PDB file of C-alpha atoms and ligand atoms in Angstrom:
ATOM      1  CA  MET A   1      76.844  89.099  93.449  1.00 84.00           C
ATOM      2  CA  ARG A   2      79.498  88.108  90.903  1.00 95.00           C
ATOM      3  CA  LYS A   3      82.716  90.923  91.394  1.00 97.00           C
ATOM      4  CA  ASN A   4      86.424  91.504  90.872  1.00 97.00           C
ATOM      5  CA  ILE A   5      87.207  91.710  94.419  1.00 97.00           C
ATOM      6  CA  ILE A   6      91.287  91.973  96.335  1.00 97.00           C
ATOM      7  CA  ALA A   7      91.702  90.717  99.895  1.00 98.00           C
ATOM      8  CA  GLY A   8      94.911  91.468 101.703  1.00 98.00           C
ATOM      9  CA  ASN A   9      96.145  88.522 104.199  1.00 98.00           C
ATOM     10  CA  TRP A  10      98.277  89.636 106.150  1.00 98.00           C
ATOM     11  CA  LYS A  11      98.400  86.534 109.104  1.00 98.00           C
ATOM     12  CA  MET A  12     100.040  87.056 112.410  1.00 98.00           C
ATOM     13  CA  ASN A  13     102.194  90.637 110.901  1.00 98.00           C
ATOM     14  CA  LYS A  14     101.864  94.367 111.817  1.00 98.00           C
ATOM     15  CA  THR A  15     100.759  95.510 114.975  1.00 98.00           C
ATOM     16  CA  ALA A  16      97.868  97.841 115.295  1.00 98.00           C
ATOM     17  CA  SER A  17     100.815 100.829 115.121  1.00 98.00           C
ATOM     18  CA  GLN A  18     101.506  98.746 112.639  1.00 98.00           C
ATOM     19  CA  ALA A  19      98.660  98.289 110.431  1.00 98.00           C
ATOM     20  CA  SER A  20      97.831 102.016 110.993  1.00 97.00           C
ATOM     21  CA  GLU A  21     100.918 103.839 109.265  1.00 96.00           C
ATOM     22  CA  PHE A  22     100.915 100.736 106.417  1.00 96.00           C
ATOM     23  CA  LEU A  23      97.399 102.490 105.961  1.00 95.00           C
ATOM     24  CA  HIS A  24      97.508 105.182 105.740  1.00 92.00           C
ATOM     25  CA  GLU A  25     100.253 105.709 103.956  1.00 88.00           C
ATOM     26  CA  LEU A  26      98.424 103.638 100.740  1.00 86.00           C
ATOM     27  CA  SER A  27      94.845 103.819 101.692  1.00 82.00           C
ATOM     28  CA  SER A  28      94.586 107.132  99.316  1.00 79.00           C
ATOM     29  CA  ARG A  29      95.994 104.939  96.671  1.00 80.00           C
ATOM     30  CA  MET A  30      93.500 102.437  97.705  1.00 77.00           C
ATOM     31  CA  GLY A  31      91.228 103.904  95.134  1.00 70.00           C
ATOM     32  CA  SER A  32      90.287 100.846  93.119  1.00 73.00           C
ATOM     33  CA  LYS A  33      87.716  99.242  90.115  1.00 83.00           C
ATOM     34  CA  ASP A  34      87.041  96.553  91.970  1.00 91.00           C
ATOM     35  CA  GLU A  35      86.102  95.808  96.031  1.00 94.00           C
ATOM     36  CA  VAL A  36      89.250  95.774  98.153  1.00 96.00           C
ATOM     37  CA  VAL A  37      89.689  94.004 101.299  1.00 97.00           C
ATOM     38  CA  ILE A  38      92.327  93.666 104.020  1.00 97.00           C
ATOM     39  CA  PHE A  39      92.564  90.628 106.523  1.00 98.00           C
ATOM     40  CA  PRO A  40      94.779  92.622 109.420  1.00 98.00           C
ATOM     41  CA  PRO A  41      95.406  90.102 112.975  1.00 98.00           C
ATOM     42  CA  TYR A  42      92.167  91.130 115.078  1.00 98.00           C
ATOM     43  CA  LEU A  43      94.051  92.974 117.425  1.00 98.00           C
ATOM     44  CA  SER A  44      94.888  95.398 114.813  1.00 98.00           C
ATOM     45  CA  VAL A  45      91.091  95.219 113.077  1.00 98.00           C
ATOM     46  CA  ALA A  46      90.319  98.566 114.797  1.00 98.00           C
ATOM     47  CA  ALA A  47      93.044 100.424 113.436  1.00 98.00           C
ATOM     48  CA  ALA A  48      92.888  99.589 110.184  1.00 98.00           C
ATOM     49  CA  VAL A  49      88.510 100.504 110.159  1.00 98.00           C
ATOM     50  CA  GLU A  50      89.683 103.396 111.836  1.00 97.00           C
ATOM     51  CA  ALA A  51      92.701 103.967 108.683  1.00 96.00           C
ATOM     52  CA  LEU A  52      90.500 102.862 106.249  1.00 95.00           C
ATOM     53  CA  LYS A  53      87.569 105.646 107.163  1.00 94.00           C
ATOM     54  CA  GLY A  54      85.700 107.681 104.521  1.00 91.00           C
ATOM     55  CA  THR A  55      87.156 105.040 101.132  1.00 92.00           C
ATOM     56  CA  LYS A  56      85.760 101.460  99.790  1.00 91.00           C
ATOM     57  CA  VAL A  57      88.810  99.300 101.222  1.00 94.00           C
ATOM     58  CA  ARG A  58      86.025  97.230 103.346  1.00 96.00           C
ATOM     59  CA  VAL A  59      87.460  95.051 106.747  1.00 98.00           C
ATOM     60  CA  GLY A  60      87.694  91.443 107.505  1.00 98.00           C
ATOM     61  CA  VAL A  61      88.985  88.864 110.183  1.00 98.00           C
ATOM     62  CA  GLN A  62      91.575  85.575 109.489  1.00 98.00           C
ATOM     63  CA  ASN A  63      88.559  83.622 111.164  1.00 98.00           C
ATOM     64  CA  MET A  64      85.301  83.439 113.656  1.00 98.00           C
ATOM     65  CA  HIS A  65      83.578  80.948 116.364  1.00 98.00           C
ATOM     66  CA  PHE A  66      80.708  79.029 114.968  1.00 98.00           C
ATOM     67  CA  GLU A  67      79.242  79.633 117.642  1.00 98.00           C
ATOM     68  CA  ASP A  68      77.189  82.725 119.300  1.00 98.00           C
ATOM     69  CA  SER A  69      79.399  82.766 122.426  1.00 98.00           C
ATOM     70  CA  GLY A  70      80.556  80.616 125.653  1.00 98.00           C
ATOM     71  CA  ALA A  71      83.214  78.615 127.141  1.00 98.00           C
ATOM     72  CA  PHE A  72      85.605  79.119 124.151  1.00 98.00           C
ATOM     73  CA  THR A  73      89.185  80.352 125.662  1.00 98.00           C
ATOM     74  CA  GLY A  74      90.969  82.840 122.538  1.00 97.00           C
ATOM     75  CA  GLU A  75      87.942  82.699 120.474  1.00 98.00           C
ATOM     76  CA  VAL A  76      85.722  85.385 118.821  1.00 98.00           C
ATOM     77  CA  SER A  77      82.369  85.082 117.626  1.00 98.00           C
ATOM     78  CA  ALA A  78      80.254  86.722 114.660  1.00 98.00           C
ATOM     79  CA  ASP A  79      78.497  89.434 116.661  1.00 98.00           C
ATOM     80  CA  MET A  80      82.256  90.900 117.653  1.00 98.00           C
ATOM     81  CA  ILE A  81      83.313  90.999 114.507  1.00 98.00           C
ATOM     82  CA  LEU A  82      80.077  92.652 112.887  1.00 98.00           C
ATOM     83  CA  GLU A  83      80.647  95.066 116.193  1.00 98.00           C
ATOM     84  CA  SER A  84      84.165  95.788 115.291  1.00 98.00           C
ATOM     85  CA  GLY A  85      83.080  97.661 112.384  1.00 98.00           C
ATOM     86  CA  CYS A  86      84.292  94.046 109.649  1.00 98.00           C
ATOM     87  CA  GLU A  87      82.126  92.576 107.541  1.00 98.00           C
ATOM     88  CA  TYR A  88      84.225  90.134 105.878  1.00 98.00           C
ATOM     89  CA  VAL A  89      85.468  86.565 107.564  1.00 98.00           C
ATOM     90  CA  LEU A  90      88.285  84.080 106.005  1.00 98.00           C
ATOM     91  CA  ILE A  91      87.273  80.730 106.182  1.00 98.00           C
ATOM     92  CA  GLY A  92      88.968  77.465 106.457  1.00 98.00           C
ATOM     93  CA  HIS A  93      92.377  78.580 105.346  1.00 98.00           C
ATOM     94  CA  SER A  94      94.962  76.708 104.798  1.00 97.00           C
ATOM     95  CA  GLU A  95      96.942  77.700 107.239  1.00 97.00           C
ATOM     96  CA  ARG A  96      94.252  77.192 109.542  1.00 98.00           C
ATOM     97  CA  ARG A  97      93.135  73.285 108.598  1.00 97.00           C
ATOM     98  CA  LYS A  98      97.479  72.525 108.467  1.00 96.00           C
ATOM     99  CA  TYR A  99      98.323  73.929 111.924  1.00 97.00           C
ATOM    100  CA  PHE A 100      94.749  74.849 114.706  1.00 97.00           C
ATOM    101  CA  ALA A 101      92.573  71.400 112.874  1.00 96.00           C
ATOM    102  CA  GLU A 102      90.241  73.014 111.134  1.00 98.00           C
ATOM    103  CA  THR A 103      88.436  70.598 109.071  1.00 98.00           C
ATOM    104  CA  ASP A 104      85.193  70.537 106.575  1.00 98.00           C
ATOM    105  CA  GLU A 105      83.382  70.407 108.890  1.00 98.00           C
ATOM    106  CA  THR A 106      84.040  73.843 111.150  1.00 98.00           C
ATOM    107  CA  VAL A 107      84.379  75.065 107.900  1.00 98.00           C
ATOM    108  CA  ASN A 108      80.459  74.670 107.223  1.00 98.00           C
ATOM    109  CA  LEU A 109      79.731  75.582 110.358  1.00 98.00           C
ATOM    110  CA  LYS A 110      81.582  79.064 110.631  1.00 98.00           C
ATOM    111  CA  THR A 111      80.010  79.583 107.206  1.00 98.00           C
ATOM    112  CA  LYS A 112      76.294  79.573 107.834  1.00 98.00           C
ATOM    113  CA  LYS A 113      77.224  81.867 110.992  1.00 98.00           C
ATOM    114  CA  ALA A 114      78.668  84.167 109.087  1.00 98.00           C
ATOM    115  CA  LEU A 115      76.362  84.485 106.720  1.00 98.00           C
ATOM    116  CA  GLN A 116      72.931  83.945 109.785  1.00 98.00           C
ATOM    117  CA  LYS A 117      74.523  87.467 110.912  1.00 98.00           C
ATOM    118  CA  GLY A 118      75.431  88.747 107.975  1.00 97.00           C
ATOM    119  CA  LEU A 119      78.897  88.573 107.258  1.00 98.00           C
ATOM    120  CA  ILE A 120      80.814  87.797 103.978  1.00 98.00           C
ATOM    121  CA  PRO A 121      82.464  84.534 104.418  1.00 98.00           C
ATOM    122  CA  MET A 122      85.608  84.167 101.987  1.00 98.00           C
ATOM    123  CA  VAL A 123      86.132  80.388 101.791  1.00 98.00           C
ATOM    124  CA  CYS A 124      89.449  79.323 101.015  1.00 98.00           C
ATOM    125  CA  VAL A 125      89.632  75.351  99.542  1.00 98.00           C
ATOM    126  CA  GLY A 126      92.952  73.892  97.938  1.00 98.00           C
ATOM    127  CA  GLU A 127      94.962  70.979  97.532  1.00 97.00           C
ATOM    128  CA  ASP A 128      98.397  70.573  98.903  1.00 95.00           C
ATOM    129  CA  LEU A 129     101.789  68.815  96.653  1.00 94.00           C
ATOM    130  CA  ASP A 130     101.601  65.477  97.357  1.00 94.00           C
ATOM    131  CA  GLU A 131      97.928  65.752  95.943  1.00 96.00           C
ATOM    132  CA  ARG A 132      97.772  67.645  92.539  1.00 95.00           C
ATOM    133  CA  GLU A 133     101.036  65.073  92.189  1.00 93.00           C
ATOM    134  CA  LYS A 134      98.566  62.423  92.510  1.00 96.00           C
ATOM    135  CA  ASP A 135      95.671  64.063  90.132  1.00 97.00           C
ATOM    136  CA  LEU A 136      93.365  64.081  93.411  1.00 98.00           C
ATOM    137  CA  THR A 137      93.035  67.413  92.621  1.00 98.00           C
ATOM    138  CA  PHE A 138      89.273  67.645  92.189  1.00 98.00           C
ATOM    139  CA  ASP A 139      88.788  64.993  94.108  1.00 98.00           C
ATOM    140  CA  VAL A 140      89.818  66.830  96.972  1.00 98.00           C
ATOM    141  CA  ILE A 141      88.563  70.066  95.662  1.00 98.00           C
ATOM    142  CA  GLY A 142      84.918  68.974  94.959  1.00 98.00           C
ATOM    143  CA  ARG A 143      84.878  66.941  98.930  1.00 98.00           C
ATOM    144  CA  GLN A 144      86.171  70.804 100.397  1.00 98.00           C
ATOM    145  CA  LEU A 145      82.932  72.496  98.681  1.00 98.00           C
ATOM    146  CA  GLU A 146      80.928  68.920  98.766  1.00 98.00           C
ATOM    147  CA  ILE A 147      80.790  69.251 103.184  1.00 98.00           C
ATOM    148  CA  GLY A 148      82.226  72.716 103.425  1.00 98.00           C
ATOM    149  CA  LEU A 149      79.438  74.779 101.589  1.00 98.00           C
ATOM    150  CA  SER A 150      76.898  71.950 102.187  1.00 97.00           C
ATOM    151  CA  GLY A 151      73.135  73.391 103.317  1.00 96.00           C
ATOM    152  CA  ILE A 152      74.038  76.181 101.899  1.00 96.00           C
ATOM    153  CA  ALA A 153      73.153  76.822  98.675  1.00 92.00           C
ATOM    154  CA  PRO A 154      72.060  79.563  97.348  1.00 88.00           C
ATOM    155  CA  ALA A 155      73.557  81.925  99.593  1.00 87.00           C
ATOM    156  CA  SER A 156      76.042  84.105  98.238  1.00 89.00           C
ATOM    157  CA  VAL A 157      79.896  83.495  98.941  1.00 97.00           C
ATOM    158  CA  VAL A 158      83.683  84.138  98.188  1.00 98.00           C
ATOM    159  CA  ILE A 159      85.146  81.330  97.510  1.00 98.00           C
ATOM    160  CA  ALA A 160      89.374  81.437  96.995  1.00 98.00           C
ATOM    161  CA  TYR A 161      90.831  78.504  95.192  1.00 98.00           C
ATOM    162  CA  GLU A 162      94.578  78.514  97.134  1.00 97.00           C
ATOM    163  CA  PRO A 163      96.165  75.956  96.051  1.00 97.00           C
ATOM    164  CA  VAL A 164      98.637  75.269  99.715  1.00 95.00           C
ATOM    165  CA  TRP A 165     101.970  74.513  96.975  1.00 93.00           C
ATOM    166  CA  ALA A 166     101.671  78.066  96.141  1.00 93.00           C
ATOM    167  CA  ILE A 167     102.024  79.479  99.121  1.00 91.00           C
ATOM    168  CA  GLY A 168     104.294  81.634 100.971  1.00 84.00           C
ATOM    169  CA  THR A 169     106.271  79.726  98.356  1.00 85.00           C
ATOM    170  CA  GLY A 170     106.805  81.634  95.411  1.00 81.00           C
ATOM    171  CA  ARG A 171     105.681  79.386  93.236  1.00 84.00           C
ATOM    172  CA  THR A 172     102.652  80.652  91.650  1.00 83.00           C
ATOM    173  CA  ALA A 173     100.107  78.447  89.679  1.00 91.00           C
ATOM    174  CA  THR A 174     100.270  79.470  86.284  1.00 95.00           C
ATOM    175  CA  ASP A 175      97.548  80.555  85.184  1.00 97.00           C
ATOM    176  CA  GLU A 176      95.422  78.026  83.252  1.00 97.00           C
ATOM    177  CA  GLN A 177      96.275  75.687  86.560  1.00 97.00           C
ATOM    178  CA  ALA A 178      94.544  78.010  88.455  1.00 98.00           C
ATOM    179  CA  GLN A 179      91.364  79.304  85.287  1.00 98.00           C
ATOM    180  CA  GLU A 180      90.812  75.103  85.151  1.00 98.00           C
ATOM    181  CA  VAL A 181      90.433  74.431  89.223  1.00 98.00           C
ATOM    182  CA  CYS A 182      87.935  77.496  89.214  1.00 98.00           C
ATOM    183  CA  ALA A 183      86.229  76.930  86.389  1.00 98.00           C
ATOM    184  CA  PHE A 184      85.638  73.196  88.106  1.00 98.00           C
ATOM    185  CA  ILE A 185      84.629  75.402  91.087  1.00 98.00           C
ATOM    186  CA  ARG A 186      82.596  76.784  89.418  1.00 98.00           C
ATOM    187  CA  LYS A 187      81.020  73.786  87.855  1.00 98.00           C
ATOM    188  CA  THR A 188      80.904  72.273  91.334  1.00 98.00           C
ATOM    189  CA  ILE A 189      78.810  74.558  92.969  1.00 98.00           C
ATOM    190  CA  ALA A 190      76.187  74.894  90.120  1.00 97.00           C
ATOM    191  CA  LYS A 191      75.303  71.604  91.040  1.00 97.00           C
ATOM    192  CA  MET A 192      75.374  72.379  93.876  1.00 97.00           C
ATOM    193  CA  GLY A 193      72.156  74.552  93.573  1.00 96.00           C
ATOM    194  CA  PHE A 194      74.474  77.825  93.154  1.00 97.00           C
ATOM    195  CA  ALA A 195      74.217  80.687  91.471  1.00 96.00           C
ATOM    196  CA  ALA A 196      77.447  79.849  90.266  1.00 97.00           C
ATOM    197  CA  ASP A 197      77.501  83.114  87.540  1.00 96.00           C
ATOM    198  CA  GLU A 198      76.788  85.213  90.509  1.00 97.00           C
ATOM    199  CA  ILE A 199      79.665  84.255  93.166  1.00 97.00           C
ATOM    200  CA  SER A 200      83.246  85.422  93.100  1.00 98.00           C
ATOM    201  CA  ILE A 201      86.085  82.958  93.172  1.00 98.00           C
ATOM    202  CA  LEU A 202      89.440  84.596  93.663  1.00 98.00           C
ATOM    203  CA  TYR A 203      92.852  82.827  93.955  1.00 98.00           C
ATOM    204  CA  GLY A 204      95.257  83.017  96.141  1.00 97.00           C
ATOM    205  CA  GLY A 205      99.295  81.894  96.018  1.00 95.00           C
ATOM    206  CA  SER A 206     101.860  83.854  95.220  1.00 93.00           C
ATOM    207  CA  VAL A 207     100.604  86.333  93.966  1.00 96.00           C
ATOM    208  CA  LYS A 208     102.225  90.093  92.530  1.00 96.00           C
ATOM    209  CA  GLY A 209     101.849  92.912  90.783  1.00 96.00           C
ATOM    210  CA  SER A 210     104.285  91.243  88.419  1.00 96.00           C
ATOM    211  CA  ASN A 211     101.296  88.181  87.565  1.00 96.00           C
ATOM    212  CA  ILE A 212      97.793  89.475  88.405  1.00 97.00           C
ATOM    213  CA  SER A 213      97.220  91.292  84.337  1.00 97.00           C
ATOM    214  CA  SER A 214      97.056  87.499  83.580  1.00 97.00           C
ATOM    215  CA  LEU A 215      94.951  85.970  86.357  1.00 98.00           C
ATOM    216  CA  MET A 216      92.797  88.290  86.056  1.00 97.00           C
ATOM    217  CA  ALA A 217      92.785  88.011  82.495  1.00 98.00           C
ATOM    218  CA  MET A 218      91.223  83.894  83.397  1.00 98.00           C
ATOM    219  CA  PRO A 219      88.086  83.965  82.527  1.00 98.00           C
ATOM    220  CA  ASP A 220      87.234  81.843  85.450  1.00 98.00           C
ATOM    221  CA  ILE A 221      88.822  83.729  88.372  1.00 98.00           C
ATOM    222  CA  ASP A 222      87.096  86.649  90.088  1.00 98.00           C
ATOM    223  CA  GLY A 223      90.160  88.277  92.088  1.00 98.00           C
ATOM    224  CA  ALA A 224      92.824  87.558  94.281  1.00 98.00           C
ATOM    225  CA  LEU A 225      93.623  86.404  97.891  1.00 98.00           C
ATOM    226  CA  VAL A 226      96.779  87.926  98.818  1.00 98.00           C
ATOM    227  CA  GLY A 227      99.136  86.746 101.704  1.00 97.00           C
ATOM    228  CA  GLY A 228     103.016  88.374 101.325  1.00 96.00           C
ATOM    229  CA  ALA A 229     102.963  91.090  98.645  1.00 97.00           C
ATOM    230  CA  ALA A 230     100.021  92.188 100.914  1.00 98.00           C
ATOM    231  CA  LEU A 231     101.696  93.854 103.462  1.00 98.00           C
ATOM    232  CA  THR A 232     104.206  95.180 100.684  1.00 97.00           C
ATOM    233  CA  GLU A 233     103.776  98.559  98.734  1.00 94.00           C
ATOM    234  CA  ASP A 234     103.307  95.853  95.588  1.00 96.00           C
ATOM    235  CA  PHE A 235      99.457  95.408  97.172  1.00 96.00           C
ATOM    236  CA  ILE A 236      98.952  98.927  95.201  1.00 94.00           C
ATOM    237  CA  ASN A 237     100.186  97.202  91.906  1.00 94.00           C
ATOM    238  CA  ILE A 238      98.047  94.210  92.057  1.00 96.00           C
ATOM    239  CA  ILE A 239      94.981  96.871  93.144  1.00 94.00           C
ATOM    240  CA  ASN A 240      95.884  98.390  89.919  1.00 92.00           C
ATOM    241  CA  TYR A 241      96.827  95.998  87.890  1.00 92.00           C
TER     242      TYR A 241
HETATM  243  C1  LIG B 301      97.574  83.497 101.107  1.00 83.84           C
HETATM  244  O1  LIG B 301      97.781  83.073 102.357  1.00 83.84           O
HETATM  245  O2  LIG B 301      96.425  83.400 101.547  1.00 83.84           O
HETATM  246  C2  LIG B 301      98.549  83.758 100.498  1.00 83.84           C
HETATM  247  C3  LIG B 301      97.978  83.690  99.551  1.00 83.84           C
HETATM  248  O3  LIG B 301      99.233  83.558 100.664  1.00 83.84           O
HETATM  249  P1  LIG B 301     100.995  83.986  99.798  1.00 83.84           P
HETATM  250  O4  LIG B 301     100.310  85.332  99.549  1.00 83.84           O
HETATM  251  O5  LIG B 301     101.630  84.465 100.355  1.00 83.84           O
HETATM  252  O6  LIG B 301     100.836  82.683  98.813  1.00 83.84           O
END
């Protein structure tokens, strides 16, 4: 179901005790009209779930394996994630693609597994600077969607558009640039058989308290995936845009 979602991707930040302290301090101010999701590192999930008990804030993980179990040293399965109290899983974040060989094919396998198990996949897509400058943005995003979401429609997924050149750089896409690509994503998934008007599409890339409101005013932007600012008090400003 399409709804506004504000999500915080902590990446490899905050130990369990730091997560607990941060969330105990902020959770009472995290009441929001929108869905709020926190993605801590695996080992801080239990502390986050505990700290957020009794609130409406959801917890997710930043990655998962597509197999149920087996000899996959260092990996985590959907069942483990569900049992830990998580409802969401980030799939295909650009840092996973860049540093850990995530491909559109593994994104597809992981998204299918997450849906089969009842987790909500938040699938990330986005072009890098070179691709944008060569005018390849729509080609890249189109391919990421067509392969990454192949055979999944009409299931309900969340999509995050994160231009790689805007992640952690302080350089936000303009509202119009973000809207243009989010509208393209909605059109593309409609052609793939998704009920596109029911799918939440988020923007991510240097979102802060100071730029969230105008992004949220765009018709095809249903929320934000926030990195750096989700680790600070500014996350409260983002939630309360
Ligand atoms: C991210 O990594 O998903 C992200 C959007 O990071 P930042 O907000 O720091 O650009």
